[in-house]
Amino acid sequence: MTAPRLDVDLDVIAQNTRVLVDRLVPRGIRVTGVSKASLGSTAVAAAMLRGGATAIGDSRVENLERLRAADPGTPLTLIRSPMLSQVDRVVRGSDQSLNTEAVVLAALSAAALCERVVHDVVLMVELGDLREGVAVDEVVDLAATVAGLSGLRLTGLGTNLACRSGIVPDQDKMDQLSVLVDLVEARVGHPLTVVTGGNSANLDWAFGTDDVGRVNELRLGESILLGTEPLHRHVVEGLRTDAFTLAAEVIEVQTKPRRSWGTTGQDAFGRTPHRGRPGLVRQAILALGRQDVDPDGATPPAGMSVLAASSDHLVLDVGDHGVVVGDEIGFQLDYSALVRAMTSPFVRTGTSGPAEPLPAPVPTRGAA
Ligand SMILES: *Cc1c(COP(=O)(O)O)cnc(C)c1O
């Protein structure tokens, strides 16, 4: 088989989704599965839906268009604020988007009217993480603006914490969101059906609280795909961490000194490497590098460790393992390593479970 290769176990993804859905739904919270780290894979999205997710969210219009073409019936949300230059594709490729800018909302409404659709809008509120979001004291006015745009329907409010500044989505933040929902409803005169409280960083709060307030949705990517939560990178209870395995091929195995020799300058990435301690190491070189994966987020099998990585070579201490040239070594990935592997044109993907090919990377240069 070809390498490097990302093996995806779709049953693990479906199972992780099911575990989360079964714990959240009794608390009044449904799950939107976030597919962006899988490049909007239709197979991954289908596994999330099989596990009980009610909708799919993605940050890229290209991914949403692919998902829409594969299954026009799946509710799709653009979870990044739309580009002004893409509003027509946004209203065609998704049912709903997360928004913060009046100028974008006006353009979305015009595009929706052109397409003869009504586009659903969730307004994102800034609660301290300082990425996307409208200031708390401007939310009600912006909601009234949306209510006045005939191509749009205001479905709800949301917030996103943790991603930029690591701010924890705690009871206080979620209570603030719930209060705003009441204020907006009073102003626009209709109930909001979507209160999307955050991402995988919200799980600790969601499982622990005895008052979810008005929050009725979470947008979950990392926890479903990797089994971890983003605040401390702990494994979420009951979830599996082995949905993705990156297989790489061994191209050299030699016993070498641990300590390099000669005069030391910088390595390929501008760092001055340590000379290494005395002694020998059984080392393998893999045809895998920074063009394929973030080596800091790739974990080799027990008893092996990563010694170094350049663009195209990864050097592994193989310990007592009987590794030979041509062998494949499997790595578990963190979020950063997964995203790099998924977006690398050198990494092929293969699925087990109900088969459907994963997407090729979206062409970004020279495309119409
Ligand atoms: C990426 C993203 C998510 C999903 O985050 P995870 O930590 O992967 O669960 C949710 N909402 C928004 C706005 C995002 O950008």
Coordinates of C-alpha atoms and ligand atoms in Angstrom, one line a residue:
M1 CA 0.0 0.0 0.0
T2 CA 1.1 3.6 -0.6
A3 CA 2.7 5.6 2.2
P4 CA 2.5 8.0 3.9
R5 CA -1.2 7.0 4.4
L6 CA -3.8 8.2 6.8
D7 CA -6.0 5.2 7.9
V8 CA -9.4 6.4 9.1
D9 CA -11.6 4.1 11.2
L10 CA -15.1 5.4 10.5
D11 CA -16.7 3.1 13.1
V12 CA -14.6 4.8 15.8
I13 CA -15.8 8.2 14.6
A14 CA -19.5 7.1 14.7
Q15 CA -19.0 5.5 18.1
N16 CA -17.4 8.6 19.6
T17 CA -20.2 10.7 18.2
R18 CA -22.8 8.3 19.7
V19 CA -21.1 8.4 23.2
L20 CA -21.2 12.2 23.2
V21 CA -24.7 12.5 21.8
D22 CA -26.0 10.0 24.4
R23 CA -24.5 12.1 27.2
L24 CA -25.5 15.5 25.9
V25 CA -29.0 14.9 24.5
P26 CA -30.5 14.1 28.0
R27 CA -29.1 17.5 29.0
G28 CA -31.0 19.2 26.2
I29 CA -27.9 19.7 24.0
R30 CA -27.7 18.4 20.4
V31 CA -24.4 17.9 18.5
T32 CA -23.3 19.5 15.3
G33 CA -20.3 17.5 14.0
V34 CA -17.4 19.6 12.8
S35 CA -15.7 18.1 9.8
K36 CA -13.1 20.8 9.0
A37 CA -10.1 18.8 10.3
S38 CA -11.0 16.0 7.9
L39 CA -11.2 18.4 4.9
G40 CA -14.9 18.1 4.9
S41 CA -14.8 14.4 4.2
T42 CA -18.2 13.1 3.2
A43 CA -17.3 9.7 4.8
V44 CA -16.4 11.3 8.1
A45 CA -19.5 13.5 8.0
A46 CA -21.7 10.4 7.3
A47 CA -20.1 8.7 10.3
M48 CA -20.9 11.6 12.5
L49 CA -24.5 11.6 11.3
R50 CA -24.7 7.9 11.9
G51 CA -23.5 8.5 15.5
G52 CA -26.4 10.9 16.1
A53 CA -25.1 14.4 15.1
T54 CA -28.0 16.4 13.8
A55 CA -26.0 18.6 11.4
I56 CA -22.5 19.2 10.0
G57 CA -20.4 22.3 10.5
D58 CA -17.3 23.3 8.5
S59 CA -15.1 26.4 8.3
R60 CA -14.6 26.2 4.5
V61 CA -17.0 26.8 1.7
E62 CA -15.1 24.3 -0.5
N63 CA -15.8 21.6 2.0
L64 CA -19.4 22.5 2.4
E65 CA -20.0 22.4 -1.3
R66 CA -18.5 18.9 -1.4
L67 CA -20.8 17.8 1.4
R68 CA -23.8 19.4 -0.2
A69 CA -23.2 17.6 -3.5
A70 CA -22.8 14.3 -1.7
D71 CA -26.0 14.7 0.4
P72 CA -28.3 17.6 -0.3
G73 CA -30.4 16.7 2.7
T74 CA -27.8 17.2 5.5
P75 CA -28.2 20.5 7.4
L76 CA -24.9 22.4 6.9
T77 CA -23.5 25.3 8.8
L78 CA -20.5 27.5 7.9
I79 CA -18.8 28.0 11.2
R80 CA -16.4 30.7 10.1
S81 CA -17.6 34.2 9.4
P82 CA -18.3 34.3 5.6
M83 CA -15.9 36.1 3.3
L84 CA -17.7 39.1 1.7
S85 CA -16.4 37.7 -1.6
Q86 CA -18.1 34.3 -1.1
V87 CA -21.6 35.2 0.1
D88 CA -23.2 33.7 -3.1
R89 CA -21.4 30.4 -2.5
V90 CA -22.3 30.5 1.2
V91 CA -26.0 30.8 0.6
R92 CA -25.9 28.0 -2.0
G93 CA -23.5 25.7 -0.2
S94 CA -24.9 25.9 3.4
D95 CA -28.2 26.4 5.2
Q96 CA -26.8 28.6 8.0
S97 CA -23.7 30.6 8.9
L98 CA -22.1 32.1 12.0
N99 CA -21.8 35.9 11.7
T100 CA -20.6 39.1 13.3
E101 CA -20.5 41.8 10.6
A102 CA -23.4 43.9 9.5
V103 CA -21.9 44.5 6.0
V104 CA -21.6 40.7 5.5
L105 CA -25.1 40.2 6.7
A106 CA -26.5 42.7 4.2
A107 CA -24.6 41.0 1.4
L108 CA -25.7 37.5 2.5
S109 CA -29.3 38.7 2.5
A110 CA -29.0 40.1 -1.1
A111 CA -27.3 36.8 -2.2
A112 CA -30.1 34.8 -0.6
L113 CA -32.8 36.8 -2.3
C114 CA -31.0 36.3 -5.7
E115 CA -30.9 32.6 -5.0
R116 CA -34.5 32.6 -3.8
V117 CA -33.5 31.0 -0.5
V118 CA -33.7 32.1 3.1
H119 CA -30.3 31.8 4.8
D120 CA -30.2 31.1 8.5
V121 CA -28.0 33.3 10.7
V122 CA -26.5 32.7 14.1
L123 CA -24.8 35.8 15.6
M124 CA -21.6 35.1 17.5
V125 CA -21.0 36.9 20.8
E126 CA -17.5 38.0 22.1
L127 CA -17.2 36.6 25.6
G128 CA -13.5 37.1 26.2
D129 CA -11.5 34.7 23.9
L130 CA -11.0 37.6 21.4
R131 CA -11.6 35.7 18.2
E132 CA -14.9 36.1 16.3
G133 CA -17.8 37.8 18.1
V134 CA -19.9 40.9 18.5
A135 CA -19.6 42.9 21.7
V136 CA -22.2 42.0 24.3
D137 CA -23.8 45.5 24.2
E138 CA -24.1 45.4 20.4
V139 CA -25.8 42.0 20.0
V140 CA -29.4 43.1 20.4
D141 CA -29.0 45.9 17.8
L142 CA -27.3 43.6 15.3
A143 CA -30.1 41.0 15.9
A144 CA -32.7 43.7 15.0
T145 CA -30.7 44.4 11.9
V146 CA -30.8 40.8 10.8
A147 CA -34.6 40.7 11.5
G148 CA -34.9 43.5 9.0
L149 CA -33.2 41.7 6.2
S150 CA -35.6 39.7 4.2
G151 CA -33.1 37.1 2.8
L152 CA -32.1 36.1 6.3
R153 CA -33.7 34.3 9.3
L154 CA -32.2 34.9 12.7
T155 CA -32.0 31.4 14.2
G156 CA -29.9 32.1 17.3
L157 CA -26.8 33.1 19.1
G158 CA -23.5 31.4 19.7
T159 CA -20.1 31.8 21.1
N160 CA -16.6 30.3 20.6
L161 CA -14.1 30.2 23.4
A162 CA -10.7 28.5 24.0
C163 CA -9.5 28.5 20.4
R164 CA -7.5 31.8 20.4
S165 CA -6.8 32.7 24.1
G166 CA -7.6 29.4 25.9
I167 CA -10.5 31.1 27.8
V168 CA -12.5 28.4 29.5
P169 CA -16.2 28.1 28.6
D170 CA -17.5 28.0 32.2
Q171 CA -20.9 28.6 33.9
D172 CA -20.4 32.3 34.0
K173 CA -19.8 32.6 30.2
M174 CA -22.7 30.2 29.3
D175 CA -25.0 32.2 31.7
Q176 CA -24.0 35.4 29.9
L177 CA -25.0 33.8 26.6
S178 CA -28.3 32.7 27.9
V179 CA -29.2 36.1 29.3
L180 CA -28.5 37.6 25.8
V181 CA -30.8 35.0 24.2
D182 CA -33.6 36.3 26.4
L183 CA -32.8 39.9 25.5
V184 CA -32.7 39.3 21.8
E185 CA -36.0 37.3 21.8
A186 CA -37.6 40.2 23.6
R187 CA -36.4 42.6 20.9
V188 CA -37.1 40.6 17.8
G189 CA -40.3 39.1 19.1
H190 CA -39.7 35.4 18.2
P191 CA -37.9 32.5 19.9
L192 CA -34.3 31.6 19.0
T193 CA -34.0 28.0 18.1
V194 CA -30.2 27.7 18.1
V195 CA -28.0 28.5 21.1
T196 CA -24.7 27.1 20.2
G197 CA -22.4 27.3 23.2
G198 CA -19.1 26.3 21.8
N199 CA -16.7 23.5 20.8
S200 CA -15.1 20.5 22.4
A201 CA -13.7 22.8 25.1
N202 CA -17.3 23.1 26.4
L203 CA -17.6 19.4 27.3
D204 CA -16.4 19.6 30.9
W205 CA -18.9 22.4 31.5
A206 CA -21.7 20.5 29.7
F207 CA -21.2 17.2 31.6
G208 CA -20.7 18.9 35.0
T209 CA -23.3 21.7 35.1
D210 CA -26.8 21.3 36.6
D211 CA -28.0 24.3 34.5
V212 CA -27.3 24.4 30.8
G213 CA -29.5 27.5 30.6
R214 CA -30.6 28.2 27.0
V215 CA -27.6 26.4 25.4
N216 CA -29.0 23.7 23.2
E217 CA -26.1 22.8 20.8
L218 CA -22.4 22.2 20.8
R219 CA -20.2 22.1 17.7
L220 CA -17.8 19.2 18.2
G221 CA -14.8 18.3 16.1
E222 CA -11.7 17.3 18.0
S223 CA -13.5 15.2 20.7
I224 CA -15.3 13.2 18.0
L225 CA -12.3 12.7 15.8
L226 CA -9.5 12.3 18.3
G227 CA -11.3 11.6 21.6
T228 CA -9.6 14.6 23.3
E229 CA -10.7 18.0 24.6
P230 CA -8.7 21.1 23.7
L231 CA -8.2 22.8 27.0
H232 CA -5.9 20.2 28.7
R233 CA -5.8 17.6 25.9
H234 CA -7.3 15.0 28.2
V235 CA -9.0 12.0 26.8
V236 CA -12.8 12.5 27.2
E237 CA -14.2 9.6 29.3
G238 CA -15.6 6.9 27.1
L239 CA -14.0 8.1 23.8
R240 CA -11.5 6.4 21.6
T241 CA -8.3 8.1 20.4
D242 CA -7.5 5.7 17.5
A243 CA -9.8 6.9 14.7
F244 CA -6.8 8.1 12.7
T245 CA -3.4 6.3 12.2
L246 CA -0.7 7.7 10.0
A247 CA 1.4 5.0 8.4
A248 CA 4.9 5.8 7.2
E249 CA 7.5 3.6 5.5
V250 CA 11.0 2.9 6.7
I251 CA 13.7 3.8 4.2
E252 CA 16.9 3.2 6.3
V253 CA 17.7 1.3 9.5
Q254 CA 21.2 1.7 10.9
T255 CA 22.9 1.6 14.2
K256 CA 24.6 5.0 14.6
P257 CA 26.3 7.1 17.3
R258 CA 23.8 9.3 19.2
R259 CA 26.4 12.1 19.1
S260 CA 27.0 14.0 15.8
W261 CA 30.5 15.0 14.8
G262 CA 32.1 18.0 13.1
T263 CA 31.5 21.7 13.5
T264 CA 27.9 22.5 14.5
G265 CA 25.8 25.1 12.6
Q266 CA 22.0 25.4 12.2
D267 CA 19.7 22.5 11.1
A268 CA 17.3 22.8 8.2
F269 CA 14.9 24.8 10.2
G270 CA 17.2 27.3 11.8
R271 CA 17.7 25.6 15.1
T272 CA 21.1 24.7 16.6
P273 CA 20.8 21.0 17.4
H274 CA 22.2 19.4 20.5
R275 CA 25.2 17.2 19.8
G276 CA 23.5 14.2 21.6
R277 CA 24.8 12.0 24.4
P278 CA 27.5 9.3 23.9
G279 CA 26.5 5.8 22.9
L280 CA 24.8 4.1 20.0
V281 CA 21.2 4.1 18.8
R282 CA 19.3 1.8 16.5
Q283 CA 17.7 4.5 14.3
A284 CA 15.2 4.2 11.5
I285 CA 14.6 6.9 8.9
L286 CA 11.0 7.2 7.7
A287 CA 9.8 8.7 4.4
L288 CA 7.8 11.2 6.4
G289 CA 8.5 14.9 7.2
R290 CA 7.2 18.3 8.0
Q291 CA 5.5 18.4 4.6
D292 CA 3.3 15.5 5.7
V293 CA 2.7 15.9 9.4
D294 CA 3.5 18.1 12.4
P295 CA 6.1 15.8 14.0
D296 CA 5.6 17.3 17.5
G297 CA 2.0 15.9 17.4
A298 CA 2.8 12.4 16.0
T299 CA 3.2 9.7 18.6
P300 CA 5.0 6.5 17.5
P301 CA 4.3 3.0 19.0
A302 CA 5.4 2.4 22.6
G303 CA 9.1 1.8 22.9
M304 CA 10.0 4.1 20.0
S305 CA 10.6 7.8 20.1
V306 CA 11.1 10.6 17.5
L307 CA 14.7 11.9 17.5
A308 CA 14.4 14.5 14.7
A309 CA 12.3 15.6 11.7
S310 CA 13.1 17.7 8.6
S311 CA 10.9 18.3 5.6
D312 CA 11.1 14.8 4.2
H313 CA 12.8 12.6 6.9
L314 CA 11.7 11.5 10.3
V315 CA 14.4 9.9 12.5
L316 CA 13.1 7.4 15.0
D317 CA 14.8 5.6 17.9
V318 CA 13.3 2.2 17.4
G319 CA 14.5 0.7 20.7
D320 CA 14.2 -3.0 20.8
H321 CA 11.8 -3.3 17.9
G322 CA 12.9 -5.4 15.0
V323 CA 12.3 -2.8 12.3
V324 CA 13.5 -3.4 8.7
V325 CA 13.5 -1.3 5.6
G326 CA 10.1 -1.5 4.0
D327 CA 8.2 -1.8 7.2
E328 CA 5.3 0.6 8.0
I329 CA 5.2 2.4 11.3
G330 CA 1.9 3.7 12.6
F331 CA 1.5 7.1 14.4
Q332 CA -1.3 8.4 16.6
L333 CA -1.9 12.1 15.8
D334 CA -2.9 15.2 17.8
Y335 CA -5.1 17.9 16.2
S336 CA -2.2 19.8 14.7
A337 CA -0.7 16.7 13.2
L338 CA -4.0 15.5 11.9
V339 CA -4.7 18.8 10.1
R340 CA -1.3 18.8 8.5
A341 CA -1.6 15.2 7.4
M342 CA -5.1 15.8 6.0
T343 CA -4.0 18.9 4.0
S344 CA -0.8 17.4 2.7
P345 CA -1.0 16.4 -1.0
F346 CA 1.6 13.6 -0.2
V347 CA -0.6 11.8 2.3
R348 CA -3.2 9.4 0.9
T349 CA -6.2 8.5 2.9
G350 CA -7.9 5.2 3.3
T351 CA -11.0 4.3 5.3
S352 CA -12.3 1.2 7.1
G353 CA -15.9 0.9 8.0
P354 CA -18.6 1.8 5.5
A355 CA -16.4 2.8 2.6
E356 CA -16.4 6.1 0.8
P357 CA -13.3 7.7 -0.5
L358 CA -11.9 10.7 1.4
P359 CA -11.6 13.9 -0.6
A360 CA -8.5 14.9 -2.4
P361 CA -7.2 18.3 -1.1
V362 CA -9.0 21.2 -2.6
P363 CA -6.9 22.9 -5.3
T364 CA -6.1 26.4 -4.0
R365 CA -3.8 27.8 -6.7
G366 CA -4.8 28.6 -10.3
A367 CA -8.4 27.3 -9.7
A368 CA -11.3 29.3 -11.0
Ligands
LIG1 C1 -13.2 24.5 14.9 C2 -14.4 25.0 15.4 C3 -15.3 24.2 16.2 C4 -14.9 22.8 16.6 O1 -13.9 22.9 17.6 P1 -13.3 21.5 18.2 O2 -12.4 22.0 19.3 O3 -12.6 20.8 17.2 O4 -14.5 20.7 18.8 C5 -16.4 24.8 16.7 N1 -16.8 26.1 16.4 C6 -16.0 26.9 15.7 C7 -16.4 28.3 15.4 C8 -14.8 26.4 15.2 O5 -14.0 27.2 14.4

